[in-house]
Amino acid sequence: MGDAIKDLIAGTMGGVAQLVVGHPFDTIKVKLQSQAAAVPGQAAKYAGAVDAVKKTLAEEGPRGLYKGMGAPLAAVAMFNAVLFTARGQMEALFRSEPGMSLSVPQQVVCGAGAGVAVSFVACPTELIKCRLQAQSALATADISICAADGVGGGVAASAMGKGVKYNGPLDVARRVLQSEGGLVGLYKGLTPTLLREVPGNALMFGVYESLKQSFAGGKDTSHLGRGALLTAGGLAGASFWLAVYPTDVIKSMVQVDDYKNPKFSGTLNAFRKVYASEGYKGLYRGFSPAMVRSVPANAACFLAYEVVRSSFG
């Protein structure tokens, strides 16, 4: 079995582990990121992460925390296969002989290259996921627009009031392809996705390798136990979000922006408007659940990857 196939399988299993552990945290993160800024004199829908969890459970039950998981679950094989396979192929370019350990700077370059490749999978997948996770807020916004224009009511208002906008991942994809410019619509937010994935993965894989080598006392990390791998993976994941979190906020806001009546003309315009209206606080919406998620989710991902990869010999 070739190294690329081994990386593909191991990366897939790592992604499954990451998704199962981290998706509820991600749902809360997107809800906080995509909610409208509070109107003077009125409170925002969610006061914070804990409040968002309580209201999601009260309104939608436990299943609400896993809303939108169908899209990433269906694409998790491709996403993580691309990430870890691209990284593996980049590693092969640096190795003068099979199995040779790489330096931390070399792993940083490998992570950046993997980030470029995975962005083209992450962008449409996350657009679908964000639309589903944020659709309650989007539906509420649609009601306000209709009411202001004197349009709607009856069945439409009733459906929107229940937070019904999309019937599932395939319905999101179908509507975007039909009404938002075809395939281009699914790649809305590609620029901030690249700005997140390239530096984020460069740092994450660099930190992961640095911690592993530190724990091992050298470049040979093959003997590390699961506790060390969990720690290195969790801290590496945290470093990803510490570095690029504001970019992820902008990406989410651009991807859920209304196609017919957009608030933002692009990535830079979104950044300027968010910063002008909310300051740095607006760029860190949902930061707490993202950080709480990143440690266990990435710990599970890297451990699963390492265990499966090492089982191939």
mmCIF file of C-alpha atoms in Angstrom:
data_model
loop_
_atom_site.group_PDB
_atom_site.id
_atom_site.type_symbol
_atom_site.label_atom_id
_atom_site.label_comp_id
_atom_site.label_asym_id
_atom_site.label_seq_id
_atom_site.Cartn_x
_atom_site.Cartn_y
_atom_site.Cartn_z
ATOM 1 C CA MET A 1 0.000 0.000 0.000
ATOM 2 C CA GLY A 2 1.420 3.393 -1.006
ATOM 3 C CA ASP A 3 2.044 6.216 1.450
ATOM 4 C CA ALA A 4 -0.618 8.384 -0.180
ATOM 5 C CA ILE A 5 -3.292 5.733 0.403
ATOM 6 C CA LYS A 6 -2.138 5.287 4.002
ATOM 7 C CA ASP A 7 -2.374 9.038 4.593
ATOM 8 C CA LEU A 8 -5.782 9.124 2.922
ATOM 9 C CA ILE A 9 -7.226 6.399 5.155
ATOM 10 C CA ALA A 10 -5.599 7.666 8.343
ATOM 11 C CA GLY A 11 -6.638 11.245 7.604
ATOM 12 C CA THR A 12 -10.208 10.148 7.007
ATOM 13 C CA MET A 13 -10.392 8.406 10.377
ATOM 14 C CA GLY A 14 -8.843 11.424 12.044
ATOM 15 C CA GLY A 15 -11.494 13.630 10.495
ATOM 16 C CA VAL A 16 -14.325 11.395 11.687
ATOM 17 C CA ALA A 17 -12.975 11.529 15.242
ATOM 18 C CA GLN A 18 -12.598 15.303 15.035
ATOM 19 C CA LEU A 19 -16.124 15.794 13.724
ATOM 20 C CA VAL A 20 -17.875 13.656 16.320
ATOM 21 C CA VAL A 21 -16.063 15.382 19.184
ATOM 22 C CA GLY A 22 -16.096 18.919 17.859
ATOM 23 C CA HIS A 23 -19.313 19.531 15.913
ATOM 24 C CA PRO A 24 -21.499 20.709 18.840
ATOM 25 C CA PHE A 25 -18.883 23.334 19.709
ATOM 26 C CA ASP A 26 -18.725 24.398 16.067
ATOM 27 C CA THR A 27 -22.494 24.835 15.901
ATOM 28 C CA ILE A 28 -22.406 27.249 18.840
ATOM 29 C CA LYS A 29 -19.441 29.098 17.322
ATOM 30 C CA VAL A 30 -21.268 29.711 14.036
ATOM 31 C CA LYS A 31 -24.480 30.775 15.804
ATOM 32 C CA LEU A 32 -22.538 33.396 17.760
ATOM 33 C CA GLN A 33 -20.574 34.537 14.712
ATOM 34 C CA SER A 34 -23.567 34.932 12.429
ATOM 35 C CA GLN A 35 -26.069 36.586 14.753
ATOM 36 C CA ALA A 36 -26.918 40.179 13.943
ATOM 37 C CA ALA A 37 -25.240 42.912 15.965
ATOM 38 C CA ALA A 38 -27.381 44.051 18.892
ATOM 39 C CA VAL A 39 -29.617 47.032 18.168
ATOM 40 C CA PRO A 40 -29.235 49.851 20.719
ATOM 41 C CA GLY A 41 -31.659 49.179 23.541
ATOM 42 C CA GLN A 42 -32.098 45.513 22.604
ATOM 43 C CA ALA A 43 -30.093 42.488 23.663
ATOM 44 C CA ALA A 44 -28.493 40.159 21.140
ATOM 45 C CA LYS A 45 -30.196 36.794 20.653
ATOM 46 C CA TYR A 46 -27.364 34.994 22.419
ATOM 47 C CA ALA A 47 -25.574 36.556 25.386
ATOM 48 C CA GLY A 48 -22.675 34.126 25.036
ATOM 49 C CA ALA A 49 -21.681 30.526 24.448
ATOM 50 C CA VAL A 50 -23.506 29.077 27.462
ATOM 51 C CA ASP A 51 -26.666 31.011 26.602
ATOM 52 C CA ALA A 52 -26.460 29.777 23.007
ATOM 53 C CA VAL A 53 -26.204 26.160 24.207
ATOM 54 C CA LYS A 54 -29.199 26.584 26.526
ATOM 55 C CA LYS A 55 -31.385 28.197 23.876
ATOM 56 C CA THR A 56 -30.377 25.678 21.199
ATOM 57 C CA LEU A 57 -31.255 22.764 23.506
ATOM 58 C CA ALA A 58 -34.535 24.429 24.530
ATOM 59 C CA GLU A 59 -35.597 25.235 20.962
ATOM 60 C CA GLU A 60 -34.190 22.277 19.030
ATOM 61 C CA GLY A 61 -33.133 19.628 21.535
ATOM 62 C CA PRO A 62 -29.767 17.795 21.467
ATOM 63 C CA ARG A 63 -30.106 17.265 17.704
ATOM 64 C CA GLY A 64 -29.772 21.030 17.278
ATOM 65 C CA LEU A 65 -26.134 20.820 18.352
ATOM 66 C CA TYR A 66 -25.460 18.428 15.467
ATOM 67 C CA LYS A 67 -27.395 20.401 12.855
ATOM 68 C CA GLY A 68 -25.477 20.672 9.628
ATOM 69 C CA MET A 69 -23.272 17.664 10.378
ATOM 70 C CA GLY A 70 -24.482 15.852 7.261
ATOM 71 C CA ALA A 71 -22.436 18.075 4.937
ATOM 72 C CA PRO A 72 -19.109 17.799 6.770
ATOM 73 C CA LEU A 73 -19.734 14.119 7.545
ATOM 74 C CA ALA A 74 -20.283 13.400 3.852
ATOM 75 C CA ALA A 75 -17.186 15.429 2.936
ATOM 76 C CA VAL A 76 -14.968 14.560 5.893
ATOM 77 C CA ALA A 77 -13.252 11.776 3.955
ATOM 78 C CA MET A 78 -12.315 14.139 1.132
ATOM 79 C CA PHE A 79 -11.399 17.042 3.434
ATOM 80 C CA ASN A 80 -9.023 15.156 5.713
ATOM 81 C CA ALA A 81 -7.773 12.901 2.942
ATOM 82 C CA VAL A 82 -6.725 15.999 1.014
ATOM 83 C CA LEU A 83 -5.187 17.674 4.081
ATOM 84 C CA PHE A 84 -3.089 14.753 5.266
ATOM 85 C CA THR A 85 -2.321 13.386 1.799
ATOM 86 C CA ALA A 86 -1.169 16.796 0.562
ATOM 87 C CA ARG A 87 0.952 17.173 3.670
ATOM 88 C CA GLY A 88 2.395 13.693 3.103
ATOM 89 C CA GLN A 89 3.256 14.506 -0.501
ATOM 90 C CA MET A 90 4.907 17.746 0.598
ATOM 91 C CA GLU A 91 6.912 15.795 3.165
ATOM 92 C CA ALA A 92 8.084 13.406 0.437
ATOM 93 C CA LEU A 93 9.587 16.350 -1.464
ATOM 94 C CA PHE A 94 11.815 17.169 1.512
ATOM 95 C CA ARG A 95 12.899 13.628 2.320
ATOM 96 C CA SER A 96 16.148 12.337 0.855
ATOM 97 C CA GLU A 97 15.233 8.826 2.027
ATOM 98 C CA PRO A 98 11.958 7.134 3.100
ATOM 99 C CA GLY A 99 11.001 7.607 6.743
ATOM 100 C CA MET A 100 13.449 10.457 7.356
ATOM 101 C CA SER A 101 12.252 12.878 10.038
ATOM 102 C CA LEU A 102 11.712 16.488 8.983
ATOM 103 C CA SER A 103 12.566 19.687 10.794
ATOM 104 C CA VAL A 104 9.931 21.979 12.242
ATOM 105 C CA PRO A 105 10.412 24.642 9.498
ATOM 106 C CA GLN A 106 9.937 21.943 6.863
ATOM 107 C CA GLN A 107 6.688 20.869 8.546
ATOM 108 C CA VAL A 108 5.531 24.497 8.492
ATOM 109 C CA VAL A 109 5.987 24.565 4.707
ATOM 110 C CA CYS A 110 4.209 21.213 4.377
ATOM 111 C CA GLY A 111 1.297 22.552 6.431
ATOM 112 C CA ALA A 112 1.012 25.652 4.258
ATOM 113 C CA GLY A 113 0.913 23.555 1.098
ATOM 114 C CA ALA A 114 -1.737 21.293 2.592
ATOM 115 C CA GLY A 115 -3.720 24.405 3.531
ATOM 116 C CA VAL A 116 -3.867 25.549 -0.084
ATOM 117 C CA ALA A 117 -5.133 22.172 -1.255
ATOM 118 C CA VAL A 118 -7.733 21.726 1.457
ATOM 119 C CA SER A 119 -9.220 25.220 0.996
ATOM 120 C CA PHE A 120 -10.897 24.114 -2.228
ATOM 121 C CA VAL A 121 -12.688 21.351 -0.328
ATOM 122 C CA ALA A 122 -13.357 23.347 2.836
ATOM 123 C CA CYS A 123 -15.001 26.361 1.180
ATOM 124 C CA PRO A 124 -18.144 24.759 -0.352
ATOM 125 C CA THR A 125 -18.482 22.283 2.524
ATOM 126 C CA GLU A 126 -18.371 25.005 5.148
ATOM 127 C CA LEU A 127 -20.694 27.268 3.193
ATOM 128 C CA ILE A 128 -23.342 24.531 3.338
ATOM 129 C CA LYS A 129 -22.649 23.832 6.998
ATOM 130 C CA CYS A 130 -22.739 27.519 7.984
ATOM 131 C CA ARG A 131 -26.022 28.099 6.131
ATOM 132 C CA LEU A 132 -27.635 25.202 8.006
ATOM 133 C CA GLN A 133 -26.214 26.144 11.397
ATOM 134 C CA ALA A 134 -27.150 29.787 11.090
ATOM 135 C CA GLN A 135 -30.498 29.382 9.340
ATOM 136 C CA SER A 136 -32.566 30.249 12.420
ATOM 137 C CA ALA A 137 -30.933 33.669 12.526
ATOM 138 C CA LEU A 138 -31.206 34.007 8.744
ATOM 139 C CA ALA A 139 -34.897 33.113 8.845
ATOM 140 C CA THR A 140 -35.533 35.762 11.467
ATOM 141 C CA ALA A 141 -33.746 38.308 9.286
ATOM 142 C CA ASP A 142 -35.878 37.320 6.303
ATOM 143 C CA ILE A 143 -39.071 37.949 8.314
ATOM 144 C CA SER A 144 -37.856 41.440 9.240
ATOM 145 C CA ILE A 145 -37.108 42.260 5.599
ATOM 146 C CA CYS A 146 -40.489 40.988 4.432
ATOM 147 C CA ALA A 147 -42.324 42.892 7.134
ATOM 148 C CA ALA A 148 -40.536 46.110 6.253
ATOM 149 C CA ASP A 149 -41.451 45.702 2.595
ATOM 150 C CA GLY A 150 -45.036 44.819 3.352
ATOM 151 C CA VAL A 151 -44.544 41.373 1.807
ATOM 152 C CA GLY A 152 -45.074 37.892 3.205
ATOM 153 C CA GLY A 153 -47.146 36.716 6.117
ATOM 154 C CA GLY A 154 -49.342 33.641 6.283
ATOM 155 C CA VAL A 155 -47.554 30.388 5.439
ATOM 156 C CA ALA A 156 -44.216 32.062 4.655
ATOM 157 C CA ALA A 157 -44.026 33.885 7.979
ATOM 158 C CA SER A 158 -45.074 30.756 9.825
ATOM 159 C CA ALA A 159 -42.357 28.679 8.168
ATOM 160 C CA MET A 160 -39.675 31.320 8.710
ATOM 161 C CA GLY A 161 -40.766 31.729 12.308
ATOM 162 C CA LYS A 162 -39.961 28.085 12.875
ATOM 163 C CA GLY A 163 -36.477 28.632 11.476
ATOM 164 C CA VAL A 164 -37.148 26.636 8.299
ATOM 165 C CA LYS A 165 -35.081 27.788 5.342
ATOM 166 C CA TYR A 166 -33.189 24.759 4.058
ATOM 167 C CA ASN A 167 -34.255 21.130 4.244
ATOM 168 C CA GLY A 168 -30.724 19.745 4.422
ATOM 169 C CA PRO A 169 -27.243 19.869 2.851
ATOM 170 C CA LEU A 170 -28.408 18.868 -0.627
ATOM 171 C CA ASP A 171 -31.154 21.487 -0.521
ATOM 172 C CA VAL A 172 -28.593 24.168 0.349
ATOM 173 C CA ALA A 173 -26.351 23.088 -2.523
ATOM 174 C CA ARG A 174 -29.286 22.977 -4.957
ATOM 175 C CA ARG A 175 -30.536 26.452 -4.048
ATOM 176 C CA VAL A 176 -27.077 28.005 -4.184
ATOM 177 C CA LEU A 177 -26.370 26.445 -7.593
ATOM 178 C CA GLN A 178 -29.748 27.612 -8.930
ATOM 179 C CA SER A 179 -29.880 31.140 -7.576
ATOM 180 C CA GLU A 180 -26.370 32.265 -6.594
ATOM 181 C CA GLY A 181 -24.349 31.975 -9.765
ATOM 182 C CA GLY A 182 -23.866 28.242 -10.073
ATOM 183 C CA LEU A 183 -20.617 26.661 -8.925
ATOM 184 C CA VAL A 184 -19.167 30.092 -8.149
ATOM 185 C CA GLY A 185 -21.824 30.459 -5.455
ATOM 186 C CA LEU A 186 -20.537 27.409 -3.597
ATOM 187 C CA TYR A 187 -17.090 29.015 -3.504
ATOM 188 C CA LYS A 188 -18.303 32.217 -1.882
ATOM 189 C CA GLY A 189 -15.770 32.949 0.851
ATOM 190 C CA LEU A 190 -12.811 31.234 -0.852
ATOM 191 C CA THR A 191 -10.472 34.165 -0.170
ATOM 192 C CA PRO A 192 -10.955 34.178 3.626
ATOM 193 C CA THR A 193 -10.862 30.378 3.562
ATOM 194 C CA LEU A 194 -7.383 30.486 1.993
ATOM 195 C CA LEU A 195 -6.336 33.211 4.426
ATOM 196 C CA ARG A 196 -7.388 30.919 7.256
ATOM 197 C CA GLU A 197 -6.176 27.535 6.016
ATOM 198 C CA VAL A 198 -2.712 28.406 4.686
ATOM 199 C CA PRO A 199 -1.213 30.209 7.720
ATOM 200 C CA GLY A 200 -3.371 28.218 10.134
ATOM 201 C CA ASN A 201 -2.195 24.813 8.928
ATOM 202 C CA ALA A 202 1.391 26.019 8.601
ATOM 203 C CA LEU A 203 1.363 26.965 12.268
ATOM 204 C CA MET A 204 -0.632 23.941 13.413
ATOM 205 C CA PHE A 205 1.618 21.324 11.823
ATOM 206 C CA GLY A 206 4.693 23.277 12.915
ATOM 207 C CA VAL A 207 3.516 23.386 16.536
ATOM 208 C CA TYR A 208 2.498 19.727 16.425
ATOM 209 C CA GLU A 209 5.916 18.615 15.199
ATOM 210 C CA SER A 210 7.722 20.935 17.603
ATOM 211 C CA LEU A 211 5.834 19.556 20.598
ATOM 212 C CA LYS A 212 6.325 15.948 19.502
ATOM 213 C CA GLN A 213 10.061 16.441 19.113
ATOM 214 C CA SER A 214 10.189 18.215 22.470
ATOM 215 C CA PHE A 215 8.369 15.341 24.193
ATOM 216 C CA ALA A 216 10.559 12.772 22.418
ATOM 217 C CA GLY A 217 13.819 14.590 23.058
ATOM 218 C CA GLY A 218 14.743 14.527 19.371
ATOM 219 C CA LYS A 219 13.450 14.041 15.841
ATOM 220 C CA ASP A 220 12.504 10.391 16.376
ATOM 221 C CA THR A 221 8.912 10.613 17.646
ATOM 222 C CA SER A 222 7.829 7.074 16.760
ATOM 223 C CA HIS A 223 7.882 5.890 20.391
ATOM 224 C CA LEU A 224 5.603 8.606 21.816
ATOM 225 C CA GLY A 225 2.612 7.418 23.844
ATOM 226 C CA ARG A 226 -1.000 8.381 23.273
ATOM 227 C CA GLY A 227 -0.967 10.948 26.063
ATOM 228 C CA ALA A 228 1.828 12.886 24.378
ATOM 229 C CA LEU A 229 0.094 12.689 20.990
ATOM 230 C CA LEU A 230 -3.192 13.909 22.485
ATOM 231 C CA THR A 231 -1.429 16.824 24.161
ATOM 232 C CA ALA A 232 0.511 17.804 21.050
ATOM 233 C CA GLY A 233 -2.577 17.534 18.848
ATOM 234 C CA GLY A 234 -4.791 19.515 21.207
ATOM 235 C CA LEU A 235 -2.301 22.367 21.614
ATOM 236 C CA ALA A 236 -1.586 22.405 17.871
ATOM 237 C CA GLY A 237 -5.299 22.796 17.175
ATOM 238 C CA ALA A 238 -5.533 25.637 19.689
ATOM 239 C CA SER A 239 -2.650 27.419 17.958
ATOM 240 C CA PHE A 240 -4.564 27.268 14.662
ATOM 241 C CA TRP A 241 -7.506 29.227 16.062
ATOM 242 C CA LEU A 242 -5.370 31.646 18.056
ATOM 243 C CA ALA A 243 -3.653 32.638 14.827
ATOM 244 C CA VAL A 244 -6.543 32.925 12.380
ATOM 245 C CA TYR A 245 -9.794 33.245 14.334
ATOM 246 C CA PRO A 246 -10.808 36.726 13.034
ATOM 247 C CA THR A 247 -10.434 35.413 9.476
ATOM 248 C CA ASP A 248 -12.835 32.576 10.299
ATOM 249 C CA VAL A 249 -15.383 35.077 11.629
ATOM 250 C CA ILE A 250 -15.218 37.063 8.389
ATOM 251 C CA LYS A 251 -15.493 33.849 6.352
ATOM 252 C CA SER A 252 -18.652 32.783 8.198
ATOM 253 C CA MET A 253 -20.245 36.227 7.801
ATOM 254 C CA VAL A 254 -19.448 36.368 4.079
ATOM 255 C CA GLN A 255 -20.802 32.860 3.492
ATOM 256 C CA VAL A 256 -24.134 33.491 5.226
ATOM 257 C CA ASP A 257 -24.526 36.972 3.717
ATOM 258 C CA ASP A 258 -27.711 37.394 1.680
ATOM 259 C CA TYR A 259 -27.051 36.975 -2.038
ATOM 260 C CA LYS A 260 -29.745 39.405 -3.243
ATOM 261 C CA ASN A 261 -29.216 42.066 -0.569
ATOM 262 C CA PRO A 262 -25.589 41.631 0.556
ATOM 263 C CA LYS A 263 -24.203 43.546 3.486
ATOM 264 C CA PHE A 264 -20.627 43.041 2.319
ATOM 265 C CA SER A 265 -18.975 43.554 -1.067
ATOM 266 C CA GLY A 266 -16.065 41.287 -0.208
ATOM 267 C CA THR A 267 -13.666 40.052 2.456
ATOM 268 C CA LEU A 268 -11.936 43.368 3.127
ATOM 269 C CA ASN A 269 -15.242 45.239 3.170
ATOM 270 C CA ALA A 270 -16.641 42.764 5.692
ATOM 271 C CA PHE A 271 -13.592 43.211 7.920
ATOM 272 C CA ARG A 272 -13.874 46.999 7.788
ATOM 273 C CA LYS A 273 -17.595 47.024 8.551
ATOM 274 C CA VAL A 274 -17.340 44.567 11.438
ATOM 275 C CA TYR A 275 -14.409 46.425 12.956
ATOM 276 C CA ALA A 276 -16.097 49.827 12.471
ATOM 277 C CA SER A 277 -19.330 48.742 14.154
ATOM 278 C CA GLU A 278 -18.075 46.364 16.840
ATOM 279 C CA GLY A 279 -14.323 46.806 17.150
ATOM 280 C CA TYR A 280 -12.060 43.866 17.906
ATOM 281 C CA LYS A 281 -14.860 42.243 19.905
ATOM 282 C CA GLY A 282 -16.798 41.678 16.692
ATOM 283 C CA LEU A 283 -13.850 39.771 15.204
ATOM 284 C CA TYR A 284 -13.860 37.332 18.113
ATOM 285 C CA ARG A 285 -17.508 36.289 18.115
ATOM 286 C CA GLY A 286 -17.757 32.689 19.296
ATOM 287 C CA PHE A 287 -14.086 32.562 20.306
ATOM 288 C CA SER A 288 -14.720 30.703 23.569
ATOM 289 C CA PRO A 289 -16.534 27.680 22.073
ATOM 290 C CA ALA A 290 -14.013 27.571 19.214
ATOM 291 C CA MET A 291 -11.114 27.332 21.640
ATOM 292 C CA VAL A 292 -12.926 24.883 23.916
ATOM 293 C CA ARG A 293 -13.655 22.766 20.825
ATOM 294 C CA SER A 294 -10.205 22.973 19.299
ATOM 295 C CA VAL A 295 -8.334 21.128 22.019
ATOM 296 C CA PRO A 296 -10.382 17.895 22.318
ATOM 297 C CA ALA A 297 -11.386 17.818 18.644
ATOM 298 C CA ASN A 298 -7.850 18.169 17.308
ATOM 299 C CA ALA A 299 -6.442 15.906 19.983
ATOM 300 C CA ALA A 300 -8.871 13.219 18.786
ATOM 301 C CA CYS A 301 -8.030 13.914 15.138
ATOM 302 C CA PHE A 302 -4.252 13.676 15.466
ATOM 303 C CA LEU A 303 -4.407 10.640 17.749
ATOM 304 C CA ALA A 304 -6.707 8.777 15.370
ATOM 305 C CA TYR A 305 -4.474 9.695 12.440
ATOM 306 C CA GLU A 306 -1.294 8.540 14.187
ATOM 307 C CA VAL A 307 -2.817 5.286 15.446
ATOM 308 C CA VAL A 308 -4.259 4.327 12.064
ATOM 309 C CA ARG A 309 -1.163 5.464 10.154
ATOM 310 C CA SER A 310 1.206 3.510 12.408
ATOM 311 C CA SER A 311 -0.973 0.387 12.084
ATOM 312 C CA PHE A 312 0.036 0.215 8.408
ATOM 313 C CA GLY A 313 3.677 -0.075 9.380
#
